GROMACS .gro file of C-alpha atoms in nm:
model
  127
    1UNK     CA    1  -2.820   7.967  10.475
    2UNK     CA    2  -2.515   7.816  10.644
    3UNK     CA    3  -2.250   8.057  10.766
    4UNK     CA    4  -1.925   7.990  10.951
    5UNK     CA    5  -1.733   8.266  11.128
    6UNK     CA    6  -1.382   8.211  11.263
    7UNK     CA    7  -1.194   8.413  11.522
    8UNK     CA    8  -0.896   8.384  11.752
    9UNK     CA    9  -0.604   8.406  11.514
   10UNK     CA   10  -0.305   8.627  11.577
   11UNK     CA   11   0.072   8.655  11.590
   12UNK     CA   12   0.267   8.460  11.849
   13UNK     CA   13   0.620   8.346  11.906
   14UNK     CA   14   0.720   7.984  11.870
   15UNK     CA   15   0.607   7.787  12.171
   16UNK     CA   16   0.303   8.005  12.222
   17UNK     CA   17  -0.065   7.914  12.216
   18UNK     CA   18  -0.381   8.027  12.041
   19UNK     CA   19  -0.742   7.915  12.054
   20UNK     CA   20  -0.943   7.940  11.736
   21UNK     CA   21  -1.322   7.949  11.737
   22UNK     CA   22  -1.570   7.887  11.461
   23UNK     CA   23  -1.934   7.977  11.515
   24UNK     CA   24  -2.176   7.800  11.288
   25UNK     CA   25  -2.511   7.943  11.181
   26UNK     CA   26  -2.789   7.771  10.992
   27UNK     CA   27  -2.670   7.409  10.974
   28UNK     CA   28  -2.948   7.181  11.096
   29UNK     CA   29  -2.865   6.825  10.984
   30UNK     CA   30  -2.786   6.569  11.255
   31UNK     CA   31  -2.481   6.427  11.081
   32UNK     CA   32  -2.175   6.625  10.985
   33UNK     CA   33  -1.802   6.646  10.959
   34UNK     CA   34  -1.642   6.965  11.091
   35UNK     CA   35  -1.284   7.032  10.995
   36UNK     CA   36  -1.009   7.286  11.038
   37UNK     CA   37  -0.798   7.355  10.731
   38UNK     CA   38  -0.498   7.576  10.686
   39UNK     CA   39  -0.320   7.722  10.389
   40UNK     CA   40   0.016   7.890  10.386
   41UNK     CA   41   0.128   8.119  10.101
   42UNK     CA   42   0.244   7.913   9.807
   43UNK     CA   43   0.127   7.587   9.960
   44UNK     CA   44  -0.175   7.368   9.908
   45UNK     CA   45  -0.464   7.356  10.148
   46UNK     CA   46  -0.409   7.110  10.431
   47UNK     CA   47  -0.662   6.944  10.655
   48UNK     CA   48  -0.542   6.985  11.012
   49UNK     CA   49  -0.805   6.814  11.226
   50UNK     CA   50  -1.165   6.705  11.211
   51UNK     CA   51  -1.449   6.607  11.441
   52UNK     CA   52  -1.784   6.451  11.362
   53UNK     CA   53  -2.128   6.441  11.523
   54UNK     CA   54  -2.011   6.152  11.745
   55UNK     CA   55  -1.710   6.354  11.870
   56UNK     CA   56  -1.470   6.128  11.682
   57UNK     CA   57  -1.153   6.326  11.614
   58UNK     CA   58  -0.848   6.291  11.395
   59UNK     CA   59  -0.533   6.496  11.346
   60UNK     CA   60  -0.249   6.515  11.101
   61UNK     CA   61   0.074   6.381  11.252
   62UNK     CA   62   0.248   6.719  11.263
   63UNK     CA   63  -0.008   6.864  11.507
   64UNK     CA   64  -0.104   6.557  11.708
   65UNK     CA   65  -0.032   6.615  12.074
   66UNK     CA   66  -0.017   6.993  12.027
   67UNK     CA   67  -0.361   7.076  11.883
   68UNK     CA   68  -0.702   6.981  12.021
   69UNK     CA   69  -1.023   7.005  11.824
   70UNK     CA   70  -1.349   7.022  12.017
   71UNK     CA   71  -1.705   7.141  11.982
   72UNK     CA   72  -1.973   7.293  12.200
   73UNK     CA   73  -2.303   7.197  12.044
   74UNK     CA   74  -2.500   7.425  12.276
   75UNK     CA   75  -2.307   7.721  12.135
   76UNK     CA   76  -2.277   7.586  11.778
   77UNK     CA   77  -1.906   7.648  11.811
   78UNK     CA   78  -1.603   7.456  11.697
   79UNK     CA   79  -1.265   7.513  11.861
   80UNK     CA   80  -0.903   7.446  11.783
   81UNK     CA   81  -0.671   7.476  12.081
   82UNK     CA   82  -0.316   7.515  11.952
   83UNK     CA   83  -0.020   7.478  12.186
   84UNK     CA   84   0.356   7.474  12.133
   85UNK     CA   85   0.309   7.654  11.805
   86UNK     CA   86   0.585   7.632  11.545
   87UNK     CA   87   0.668   7.863  11.252
   88UNK     CA   88   0.546   7.592  11.015
   89UNK     CA   89   0.198   7.627  11.167
   90UNK     CA   90   0.171   7.970  11.007
   91UNK     CA   91  -0.118   8.007  10.766
   92UNK     CA   92  -0.478   8.104  10.713
   93UNK     CA   93  -0.697   7.874  10.919
   94UNK     CA   94  -1.057   7.819  10.833
   95UNK     CA   95  -1.334   7.586  10.938
   96UNK     CA   96  -1.567   7.395  10.712
   97UNK     CA   97  -1.867   7.166  10.747
   98UNK     CA   98  -1.993   6.883  10.531
   99UNK     CA   99  -2.304   6.668  10.564
  100UNK     CA  100  -2.137   6.330  10.600
  101UNK     CA  101  -2.206   6.027  10.817
  102UNK     CA  102  -1.834   6.011  10.895
  103UNK     CA  103  -1.534   6.228  10.821
  104UNK     CA  104  -1.292   6.120  10.549
  105UNK     CA  105  -0.942   6.014  10.644
  106UNK     CA  106  -0.751   6.321  10.758
  107UNK     CA  107  -0.478   6.274  10.497
  108UNK     CA  108  -0.738   6.297  10.216
  109UNK     CA  109  -0.978   6.551  10.359
  110UNK     CA  110  -0.822   6.843  10.173
  111UNK     CA  111  -0.947   6.695   9.846
  112UNK     CA  112  -1.309   6.681   9.963
  113UNK     CA  113  -1.531   6.966   9.839
  114UNK     CA  114  -1.671   7.098  10.167
  115UNK     CA  115  -1.973   7.304  10.066
  116UNK     CA  116  -1.956   7.551  10.355
  117UNK     CA  117  -1.650   7.725  10.491
  118UNK     CA  118  -1.563   8.043  10.675
  119UNK     CA  119  -1.347   8.334  10.565
  120UNK     CA  120  -1.056   8.227  10.780
  121UNK     CA  121  -0.841   8.367  11.055
  122UNK     CA  122  -0.467   8.428  11.017
  123UNK     CA  123  -0.216   8.254  11.240
  124UNK     CA  124   0.144   8.375  11.229
  125UNK     CA  125   0.415   8.208  11.435
  126UNK     CA  126   0.756   8.370  11.451
  127UNK     CA  127   1.076   8.196  11.551
   0.00000   0.00000   0.00000
């Protein structure tokens, strides 16, 4: 059974930083797409960044240069380093994994039915 557990969220002021972690249990396939999504109240889910088994990464324009997605395969952990946070980054962040040979385009990833996702960790950025 695949399980994803996020941590690292919190409340920060604009300009601050947070590092999210997502520990993955039970996924054994060699190919995958790992993604961070976020959802703010009243808004649709948004794919923020993704990384695949070849360490290929992609970001939405609004976070490029501020967020860094990475993975530590030895620890089965996915990370999202978030710097220069803005109030519009506020939302529930969760990780998800899909057995794909390559990740979809980041602008369309929110419409993909990722079969496994975590419960999420809340990020709140105040101005």
